[in-house]
Amino acid sequence: MPRKLILDVDTGTDDAVAIMLAALHPELELVGVTTVNGNVEVRYCTDNSLRTLDFIGRSDIPVFEGMARPLVRADFPIPRAVKKSTGVHGLSLDIPDPVSIVQSRSAVEFLIETYRSTTEEIALVPTGPLTNIAAAVALDPKFAERVPEVVIMGGAHHHGNVTPSAEFNIWADADAAASVLAAGFRKLVMVPLDATHEALVSKQACDAMEALGTPAGLAASRFIGRRIKAYDANQPMAEQNAAPVHDAVCVAYLVDPTVITTEHRHVAVETQGALTIGRTVVDINFRGEHPPNCHFAFHADRHKFVAMLLDTFARVAA
Ligand code: BDR
Ligand code: CA
């Protein structure tokens, strides 16, 4: 039986790779995609999600548009202004315009109604700011207990990307992230920069994806190629000609949990600090008062991850 999931995305080049992995892997069933303001304005995230699914022949997967602004901080800088200059994403992904259209129900309604009515286990995988998930938690007091597992791309212990202290998804809506971390989800896994920066995809792997000749292989090589150029220029990793593809690591974990190595710790989000807003505070030495609430990934297995991308992108939709 394939494992069911919902992806909550701010598509985005790495979100698009996550969508393709979830939509094409034979052991996964992507039930729906919900979008949120993040890398780009939410309407572009929606358009990018639709065009990705169309391009790989999975237009049957519904897309629901979500929150257009952070939950509380209307004054907070719009995230895209910060991301724009690096060229990691662009506004519209470099594949044809979508033919499919977005669903009329909102993302938050879809999330609440799906988890309220299902008897099946559906993992929830947010790979953008946590605004939709926090809204669902606020609207439905039972939401957190209904979701069997949440796998978040976000946070960092040893790193920061948008500020010296913080990772983008958590920083972009720190209030939402704080409420999700404190919501009491049954199982919460966090895939932070500590792990994703170890799961680099090289230019060589990108070329191998292109050589597959499939829609997913071509799209992945284009999206990851763009990331490699941007990372080499603006945020060099431990090795040149390689870049992280953060969001897809969460999906890979659902297929093979050994793709990451986690520690069970308490994690909270700083929402006030002038220098540290959006920081994930991980109680690595059990110094705080709270019991662990999160399986926090400190490492990732690059070879397993890249092999899974290549195997999956060799496939075409049935
Ligand atoms: C995260 O921020 C977004 O730009 C990416 O899509 C990823 O989810 C990395 O910090
Ligand atoms: Ca993302």
mmCIF file of C-alpha atoms and ligand atoms in Angstrom:
data_model
loop_
_atom_site.group_PDB
_atom_site.id
_atom_site.type_symbol
_atom_site.label_atom_id
_atom_site.label_comp_id
_atom_site.label_asym_id
_atom_site.label_seq_id
_atom_site.Cartn_x
_atom_site.Cartn_y
_atom_site.Cartn_z
ATOM 1 C CA MET A 1 0.000 0.000 0.000
ATOM 2 C CA PRO A 2 1.515 3.361 -0.966
ATOM 3 C CA ARG A 3 2.010 5.850 1.843
ATOM 4 C CA LYS A 4 -0.369 8.813 1.548
ATOM 5 C CA LEU A 5 0.748 12.402 2.000
ATOM 6 C CA ILE A 6 -0.304 16.007 1.538
ATOM 7 C CA LEU A 7 2.379 18.516 0.552
ATOM 8 C CA ASP A 8 2.048 22.118 1.790
ATOM 9 C CA VAL A 9 4.407 24.114 -0.426
ATOM 10 C CA ASP A 10 5.688 27.546 -1.489
ATOM 11 C CA THR A 11 6.816 26.354 -4.924
ATOM 12 C CA GLY A 12 9.848 27.237 -5.540
ATOM 13 C CA THR A 13 12.472 25.102 -7.295
ATOM 14 C CA ASP A 14 13.052 22.682 -4.408
ATOM 15 C CA ASP A 15 9.323 22.407 -3.616
ATOM 16 C CA ALA A 16 8.812 21.470 -7.281
ATOM 17 C CA VAL A 17 11.350 18.650 -6.961
ATOM 18 C CA ALA A 18 9.547 17.497 -3.792
ATOM 19 C CA ILE A 19 6.224 17.516 -5.673
ATOM 20 C CA MET A 20 7.670 15.412 -8.499
ATOM 21 C CA LEU A 21 9.211 12.913 -6.086
ATOM 22 C CA ALA A 22 5.910 12.565 -4.193
ATOM 23 C CA ALA A 23 3.819 12.354 -7.375
ATOM 24 C CA LEU A 24 5.969 9.733 -9.122
ATOM 25 C CA HIS A 25 7.401 7.498 -6.389
ATOM 26 C CA PRO A 26 5.566 4.152 -6.508
ATOM 27 C CA GLU A 27 5.486 3.849 -2.702
ATOM 28 C CA LEU A 28 3.771 7.224 -2.243
ATOM 29 C CA GLU A 29 0.321 8.592 -3.001
ATOM 30 C CA LEU A 30 0.138 12.384 -3.166
ATOM 31 C CA VAL A 31 -3.426 13.165 -2.068
ATOM 32 C CA GLY A 32 -3.246 16.930 -2.603
ATOM 33 C CA VAL A 33 -1.003 19.972 -2.733
ATOM 34 C CA THR A 34 -1.693 23.112 -0.684
ATOM 35 C CA THR A 35 0.148 26.367 -1.291
ATOM 36 C CA VAL A 36 1.301 29.199 0.958
ATOM 37 C CA ASN A 37 3.012 32.581 0.683
ATOM 38 C CA GLY A 38 6.769 32.087 0.860
ATOM 39 C CA ASN A 39 9.431 31.910 -1.817
ATOM 40 C CA VAL A 40 7.081 33.902 -4.042
ATOM 41 C CA GLU A 41 3.555 35.308 -3.635
ATOM 42 C CA VAL A 42 1.058 32.543 -3.073
ATOM 43 C CA ARG A 43 -0.548 32.932 -6.522
ATOM 44 C CA TYR A 44 2.836 32.142 -8.110
ATOM 45 C CA CYS A 45 3.324 29.199 -5.724
ATOM 46 C CA THR A 46 -0.044 27.875 -6.903
ATOM 47 C CA ASP A 47 0.762 28.417 -10.574
ATOM 48 C CA ASN A 48 4.168 26.769 -10.149
ATOM 49 C CA SER A 49 2.625 23.752 -8.401
ATOM 50 C CA LEU A 50 0.016 23.350 -11.151
ATOM 51 C CA ARG A 51 2.573 23.643 -13.961
ATOM 52 C CA THR A 52 4.854 21.089 -12.278
ATOM 53 C CA LEU A 53 2.053 18.538 -11.967
ATOM 54 C CA ASP A 54 0.879 19.171 -15.544
ATOM 55 C CA PHE A 55 4.420 18.817 -16.888
ATOM 56 C CA ILE A 56 4.887 15.346 -15.384
ATOM 57 C CA GLY A 57 1.399 14.130 -16.349
ATOM 58 C CA ARG A 58 -0.114 14.243 -12.829
ATOM 59 C CA SER A 59 -2.783 16.921 -13.391
ATOM 60 C CA ASP A 60 -5.135 14.600 -11.480
ATOM 61 C CA ILE A 61 -3.587 15.742 -8.173
ATOM 62 C CA PRO A 62 -5.623 18.687 -6.822
ATOM 63 C CA VAL A 63 -3.994 21.975 -5.798
ATOM 64 C CA PHE A 64 -5.552 24.255 -3.143
ATOM 65 C CA GLU A 65 -4.396 27.829 -2.574
ATOM 66 C CA GLY A 66 -3.659 28.917 0.980
ATOM 67 C CA MET A 67 -2.644 31.885 3.088
ATOM 68 C CA ALA A 68 -1.289 34.981 1.344
ATOM 69 C CA ARG A 69 0.378 36.604 4.364
ATOM 70 C CA PRO A 70 2.035 35.611 7.628
ATOM 71 C CA LEU A 71 -0.420 34.846 10.437
ATOM 72 C CA VAL A 72 0.254 37.771 12.767
ATOM 73 C CA ARG A 73 2.992 40.060 11.519
ATOM 74 C CA ALA A 74 1.416 42.042 8.718
ATOM 75 C CA ASP A 75 4.319 44.482 9.058
ATOM 76 C CA PHE A 76 6.931 41.804 8.571
ATOM 77 C CA PRO A 77 9.002 42.121 5.387
ATOM 78 C CA ILE A 78 7.379 40.175 2.591
ATOM 79 C CA PRO A 79 9.610 37.104 2.277
ATOM 80 C CA ARG A 80 9.970 37.251 -1.506
ATOM 81 C CA ALA A 81 11.772 40.623 -1.239
ATOM 82 C CA VAL A 82 14.545 38.855 0.625
ATOM 83 C CA LYS A 83 14.706 35.826 -1.634
ATOM 84 C CA LYS A 84 14.421 37.647 -4.958
ATOM 85 C CA SER A 85 18.003 38.727 -5.384
ATOM 86 C CA THR A 86 19.584 35.269 -5.075
ATOM 87 C CA GLY A 87 17.858 33.822 -8.165
ATOM 88 C CA VAL A 88 17.298 30.431 -6.523
ATOM 89 C CA HIS A 89 13.658 30.321 -7.623
ATOM 90 C CA GLY A 90 12.434 33.124 -9.923
ATOM 91 C CA LEU A 91 8.722 33.966 -10.044
ATOM 92 C CA SER A 92 7.629 31.297 -12.515
ATOM 93 C CA LEU A 93 9.350 27.959 -12.983
ATOM 94 C CA ASP A 94 10.968 27.428 -16.357
ATOM 95 C CA ILE A 95 8.450 24.929 -17.769
ATOM 96 C CA PRO A 96 5.237 25.609 -19.761
ATOM 97 C CA ASP A 97 2.268 27.496 -18.272
ATOM 98 C CA PRO A 98 -0.298 25.331 -16.488
ATOM 99 C CA VAL A 99 -3.444 24.058 -18.141
ATOM 100 C CA SER A 100 -5.043 22.827 -14.915
ATOM 101 C CA ILE A 101 -6.753 25.196 -12.523
ATOM 102 C CA VAL A 102 -6.707 25.570 -8.772
ATOM 103 C CA GLN A 103 -9.529 24.086 -6.657
ATOM 104 C CA SER A 104 -12.181 26.462 -5.345
ATOM 105 C CA ARG A 105 -11.854 25.344 -1.701
ATOM 106 C CA SER A 106 -9.088 27.030 0.284
ATOM 107 C CA ALA A 107 -6.026 25.105 1.442
ATOM 108 C CA VAL A 108 -6.964 25.457 5.098
ATOM 109 C CA GLU A 109 -10.513 24.140 4.488
ATOM 110 C CA PHE A 110 -9.098 21.210 2.512
ATOM 111 C CA LEU A 111 -6.663 20.350 5.317
ATOM 112 C CA ILE A 112 -9.258 20.540 8.061
ATOM 113 C CA GLU A 113 -11.941 18.615 6.141
ATOM 114 C CA THR A 114 -9.535 15.935 4.917
ATOM 115 C CA TYR A 115 -8.171 15.103 8.355
ATOM 116 C CA ARG A 116 -11.645 15.345 9.915
ATOM 117 C CA SER A 117 -13.181 12.853 7.487
ATOM 118 C CA THR A 118 -10.397 10.365 6.716
ATOM 119 C CA THR A 119 -9.903 7.015 8.365
ATOM 120 C CA GLU A 120 -6.550 6.638 6.636
ATOM 121 C CA GLU A 121 -3.076 7.674 7.730
ATOM 122 C CA ILE A 122 -2.051 10.717 5.685
ATOM 123 C CA ALA A 123 1.304 12.328 6.489
ATOM 124 C CA LEU A 124 1.386 16.126 6.320
ATOM 125 C CA VAL A 125 4.556 17.550 4.770
ATOM 126 C CA PRO A 126 4.925 21.350 4.989
ATOM 127 C CA THR A 127 7.878 22.669 3.006
ATOM 128 C CA GLY A 128 7.091 26.386 3.186
ATOM 129 C CA PRO A 129 6.191 28.832 5.967
ATOM 130 C CA LEU A 130 3.794 27.189 8.437
ATOM 131 C CA THR A 131 0.919 29.680 8.042
ATOM 132 C CA ASN A 132 -1.655 27.214 6.664
ATOM 133 C CA ILE A 133 -0.856 24.621 9.307
ATOM 134 C CA ALA A 134 -1.090 27.146 12.158
ATOM 135 C CA ALA A 135 -4.424 28.385 10.756
ATOM 136 C CA ALA A 136 -5.745 24.799 10.689
ATOM 137 C CA VAL A 137 -4.561 24.294 14.285
ATOM 138 C CA ALA A 138 -6.325 27.511 15.347
ATOM 139 C CA LEU A 139 -9.582 26.697 13.545
ATOM 140 C CA ASP A 140 -9.867 23.031 14.520
ATOM 141 C CA PRO A 141 -8.872 22.258 18.110
ATOM 142 C CA LYS A 142 -8.522 18.565 17.195
ATOM 143 C CA PHE A 143 -6.386 19.119 14.095
ATOM 144 C CA ALA A 144 -3.077 18.240 15.787
ATOM 145 C CA GLU A 145 -4.376 14.965 17.162
ATOM 146 C CA ARG A 146 -5.940 13.954 13.844
ATOM 147 C CA VAL A 147 -2.675 14.183 11.833
ATOM 148 C CA PRO A 148 -0.548 11.046 12.295
ATOM 149 C CA GLU A 149 2.789 12.580 11.301
ATOM 150 C CA VAL A 150 4.064 16.006 10.291
ATOM 151 C CA VAL A 151 7.375 16.280 8.424
ATOM 152 C CA ILE A 152 8.533 19.889 8.251
ATOM 153 C CA MET A 153 11.309 21.323 6.102
ATOM 154 C CA GLY A 154 12.521 24.161 8.239
ATOM 155 C CA GLY A 155 14.738 25.351 11.038
ATOM 156 C CA ALA A 156 18.425 25.007 11.753
ATOM 157 C CA HIS A 157 20.701 24.417 14.732
ATOM 158 C CA HIS A 158 24.175 25.140 13.365
ATOM 159 C CA HIS A 159 23.122 27.276 10.423
ATOM 160 C CA GLY A 160 21.002 30.160 9.224
ATOM 161 C CA ASN A 161 20.186 31.091 5.659
ATOM 162 C CA VAL A 162 17.879 34.094 5.757
ATOM 163 C CA THR A 163 19.580 35.586 8.846
ATOM 164 C CA PRO A 164 22.612 34.395 10.856
ATOM 165 C CA SER A 165 20.157 32.741 13.299
ATOM 166 C CA ALA A 166 17.256 31.572 11.226
ATOM 167 C CA GLU A 167 16.130 29.405 8.365
ATOM 168 C CA PHE A 168 13.730 30.961 5.848
ATOM 169 C CA ASN A 169 10.520 28.899 6.301
ATOM 170 C CA ILE A 170 10.482 29.357 10.075
ATOM 171 C CA TRP A 171 11.573 33.002 9.928
ATOM 172 C CA ALA A 172 8.976 33.894 7.268
ATOM 173 C CA ASP A 173 6.154 33.146 9.720
ATOM 174 C CA ALA A 174 7.762 32.635 13.117
ATOM 175 C CA ASP A 175 4.461 32.998 14.992
ATOM 176 C CA ALA A 176 2.895 30.246 12.906
ATOM 177 C CA ALA A 177 5.933 28.012 13.384
ATOM 178 C CA ALA A 178 5.907 28.589 17.169
ATOM 179 C CA SER A 179 2.267 27.567 17.356
ATOM 180 C CA VAL A 180 2.799 24.441 15.223
ATOM 181 C CA LEU A 181 5.762 23.311 17.342
ATOM 182 C CA ALA A 182 3.661 23.769 20.495
ATOM 183 C CA ALA A 183 0.451 22.258 19.089
ATOM 184 C CA GLY A 184 0.994 18.719 20.378
ATOM 185 C CA PHE A 185 1.194 16.827 17.078
ATOM 186 C CA ARG A 186 1.510 13.081 17.639
ATOM 187 C CA LYS A 187 4.761 12.831 15.649
ATOM 188 C CA LEU A 188 6.665 15.818 14.402
ATOM 189 C CA VAL A 189 9.816 15.426 12.315
ATOM 190 C CA MET A 190 11.882 18.462 11.399
ATOM 191 C CA VAL A 191 14.297 18.422 8.463
ATOM 192 C CA PRO A 192 16.462 21.523 9.026
ATOM 193 C CA LEU A 193 19.413 22.996 7.150
ATOM 194 C CA ASP A 194 21.749 20.819 9.271
ATOM 195 C CA ALA A 195 20.440 17.820 7.319
ATOM 196 C CA THR A 196 19.647 19.360 3.942
ATOM 197 C CA HIS A 197 23.098 20.924 3.585
ATOM 198 C CA GLU A 198 24.502 17.390 3.777
ATOM 199 C CA ALA A 199 22.199 16.138 1.002
ATOM 200 C CA LEU A 200 23.770 18.126 -1.812
ATOM 201 C CA VAL A 201 22.867 17.346 -5.417
ATOM 202 C CA SER A 202 25.807 17.805 -7.797
ATOM 203 C CA LYS A 203 25.912 19.111 -11.350
ATOM 204 C CA GLN A 204 26.890 15.583 -12.373
ATOM 205 C CA ALA A 205 23.703 14.159 -10.823
ATOM 206 C CA CYS A 206 21.772 16.925 -12.558
ATOM 207 C CA ASP A 207 23.240 15.890 -15.915
ATOM 208 C CA ALA A 208 22.259 12.293 -15.173
ATOM 209 C CA MET A 209 18.678 13.458 -14.531
ATOM 210 C CA GLU A 210 18.602 15.289 -17.836
ATOM 211 C CA ALA A 211 19.938 12.204 -19.619
ATOM 212 C CA LEU A 212 16.938 10.210 -18.358
ATOM 213 C CA GLY A 213 14.934 12.084 -20.999
ATOM 214 C CA THR A 214 11.715 11.939 -18.949
ATOM 215 C CA PRO A 215 9.650 15.058 -18.106
ATOM 216 C CA ALA A 216 10.620 14.783 -14.430
ATOM 217 C CA GLY A 217 14.291 14.245 -15.262
ATOM 218 C CA LEU A 218 14.346 17.280 -17.540
ATOM 219 C CA ALA A 219 12.468 19.512 -15.103
ATOM 220 C CA ALA A 220 14.577 18.401 -12.121
ATOM 221 C CA SER A 221 17.812 19.036 -13.954
ATOM 222 C CA ARG A 222 16.604 22.509 -14.953
ATOM 223 C CA PHE A 223 15.407 23.423 -11.427
ATOM 224 C CA ILE A 224 18.416 21.975 -9.617
ATOM 225 C CA GLY A 225 20.799 23.449 -12.200
ATOM 226 C CA ARG A 226 19.371 26.876 -11.384
ATOM 227 C CA ARG A 227 19.867 26.220 -7.681
ATOM 228 C CA ILE A 228 23.491 25.185 -8.197
ATOM 229 C CA LYS A 229 24.293 28.424 -10.048
ATOM 230 C CA ALA A 230 22.602 30.522 -7.360
ATOM 231 C CA TYR A 231 24.218 28.678 -4.447
ATOM 232 C CA ASP A 232 27.684 28.788 -5.996
ATOM 233 C CA ALA A 233 27.292 32.555 -6.502
ATOM 234 C CA ASN A 234 25.565 33.571 -3.260
ATOM 235 C CA GLN A 235 25.736 30.865 -0.641
ATOM 236 C CA PRO A 236 28.541 28.406 -1.450
ATOM 237 C CA MET A 237 28.183 24.991 0.144
ATOM 238 C CA ALA A 238 31.002 22.687 1.294
ATOM 239 C CA GLU A 239 31.516 21.783 -2.350
ATOM 240 C CA GLN A 240 31.177 23.814 -5.573
ATOM 241 C CA ASN A 241 28.838 22.709 -8.357
ATOM 242 C CA ALA A 242 26.315 21.330 -5.890
ATOM 243 C CA ALA A 243 23.267 22.611 -4.019
ATOM 244 C CA PRO A 244 20.762 21.492 -1.405
ATOM 245 C CA VAL A 245 17.256 20.566 -2.580
ATOM 246 C CA HIS A 246 15.812 20.970 0.921
ATOM 247 C CA ASP A 247 12.144 20.130 0.469
ATOM 248 C CA ALA A 248 12.633 16.877 -1.400
ATOM 249 C CA VAL A 249 14.542 15.424 1.591
ATOM 250 C CA CYS A 250 11.260 15.376 3.579
ATOM 251 C CA VAL A 251 9.579 13.302 0.880
ATOM 252 C CA ALA A 252 12.572 10.961 0.631
ATOM 253 C CA TYR A 253 12.334 10.405 4.399
ATOM 254 C CA LEU A 254 8.744 9.142 4.036
ATOM 255 C CA VAL A 255 9.930 6.434 1.646
ATOM 256 C CA ASP A 256 13.118 5.601 3.559
ATOM 257 C CA PRO A 257 13.464 7.007 7.100
ATOM 258 C CA THR A 258 17.202 6.213 7.066
ATOM 259 C CA VAL A 259 17.729 9.097 4.605
ATOM 260 C CA ILE A 260 17.976 11.290 7.740
ATOM 261 C CA THR A 261 19.328 10.793 11.266
ATOM 262 C CA THR A 262 17.228 12.417 13.973
ATOM 263 C CA GLU A 263 17.441 13.183 17.693
ATOM 264 C CA HIS A 264 14.292 13.469 19.787
ATOM 265 C CA ARG A 265 14.461 16.891 21.446
ATOM 266 C CA HIS A 266 12.329 19.829 22.521
ATOM 267 C CA VAL A 267 12.256 22.514 19.822
ATOM 268 C CA ALA A 268 10.716 25.974 20.210
ATOM 269 C CA VAL A 269 10.717 29.010 17.921
ATOM 270 C CA GLU A 270 11.953 32.483 18.896
ATOM 271 C CA THR A 271 9.295 35.067 17.985
ATOM 272 C CA GLN A 272 10.634 38.156 19.789
ATOM 273 C CA GLY A 273 14.427 38.386 19.571
ATOM 274 C CA ALA A 274 15.747 41.380 17.674
ATOM 275 C CA LEU A 275 18.633 39.283 16.314
ATOM 276 C CA THR A 276 17.133 35.841 16.573
ATOM 277 C CA ILE A 277 13.546 35.972 15.329
ATOM 278 C CA GLY A 278 12.669 32.703 13.630
ATOM 279 C CA ARG A 279 15.430 30.722 15.309
ATOM 280 C CA THR A 280 14.617 27.100 16.168
ATOM 281 C CA VAL A 281 15.863 26.633 19.730
ATOM 282 C CA VAL A 282 16.785 22.951 20.069
ATOM 283 C CA ASP A 283 17.274 21.676 23.625
ATOM 284 C CA ILE A 284 20.180 19.410 22.671
ATOM 285 C CA ASN A 285 21.440 18.956 26.258
ATOM 286 C CA PHE A 286 18.027 18.680 27.977
ATOM 287 C CA ARG A 287 18.538 22.004 29.780
ATOM 288 C CA GLY A 288 14.909 23.161 29.547
ATOM 289 C CA GLU A 289 11.721 22.145 31.333
ATOM 290 C CA HIS A 290 9.891 20.657 28.397
ATOM 291 C CA PRO A 291 9.889 17.066 27.148
ATOM 292 C CA PRO A 292 10.938 16.355 23.545
ATOM 293 C CA ASN A 293 8.337 17.320 20.941
ATOM 294 C CA CYS A 294 10.312 16.873 17.734
ATOM 295 C CA HIS A 295 12.532 14.433 15.860
ATOM 296 C CA PHE A 296 15.157 16.904 14.659
ATOM 297 C CA ALA A 297 17.395 15.750 11.787
ATOM 298 C CA PHE A 298 21.058 16.569 12.279
ATOM 299 C CA HIS A 299 22.292 14.543 9.315
ATOM 300 C CA ALA A 300 21.231 13.221 5.932
ATOM 301 C CA ASP A 301 22.487 10.459 3.641
ATOM 302 C CA ARG A 302 23.284 12.183 0.377
ATOM 303 C CA HIS A 303 23.819 8.991 -1.626
ATOM 304 C CA LYS A 304 20.489 7.428 -0.703
ATOM 305 C CA PHE A 305 18.723 10.723 -1.435
ATOM 306 C CA VAL A 306 20.269 11.293 -4.872
ATOM 307 C CA ALA A 307 19.772 7.638 -5.860
ATOM 308 C CA MET A 308 16.080 7.932 -4.982
ATOM 309 C CA LEU A 309 15.703 11.089 -7.087
ATOM 310 C CA LEU A 310 17.327 9.410 -10.077
ATOM 311 C CA ASP A 311 15.284 6.191 -9.787
ATOM 312 C CA THR A 312 12.023 8.081 -9.404
ATOM 313 C CA PHE A 313 12.602 10.627 -12.150
ATOM 314 C CA ALA A 314 13.291 7.804 -14.610
ATOM 315 C CA ARG A 315 9.550 7.041 -14.330
ATOM 316 C CA VAL A 316 6.682 8.534 -16.272
ATOM 317 C CA ALA A 317 3.143 8.863 -14.954
ATOM 318 C CA ALA A 318 0.926 5.869 -15.768
HETATM 319 C C1 BDR B 1 13.454 26.623 2.512
HETATM 320 O O1 BDR B 1 13.087 27.960 2.147
HETATM 321 C C2 BDR B 1 12.495 27.959 0.887
HETATM 322 O O2 BDR B 1 13.050 28.938 0.100
HETATM 323 C C3 BDR B 1 12.856 26.657 0.228
HETATM 324 O O3 BDR B 1 11.860 26.277 -0.703
HETATM 325 C C4 BDR B 1 12.964 25.722 1.402
HETATM 326 O O4 BDR B 1 11.698 25.217 1.728
HETATM 327 C C5 BDR B 1 14.943 26.577 2.740
HETATM 328 O O5 BDR B 1 15.308 27.475 3.728
HETATM 329 CA CA CA B 2 9.856 25.490 0.184
#
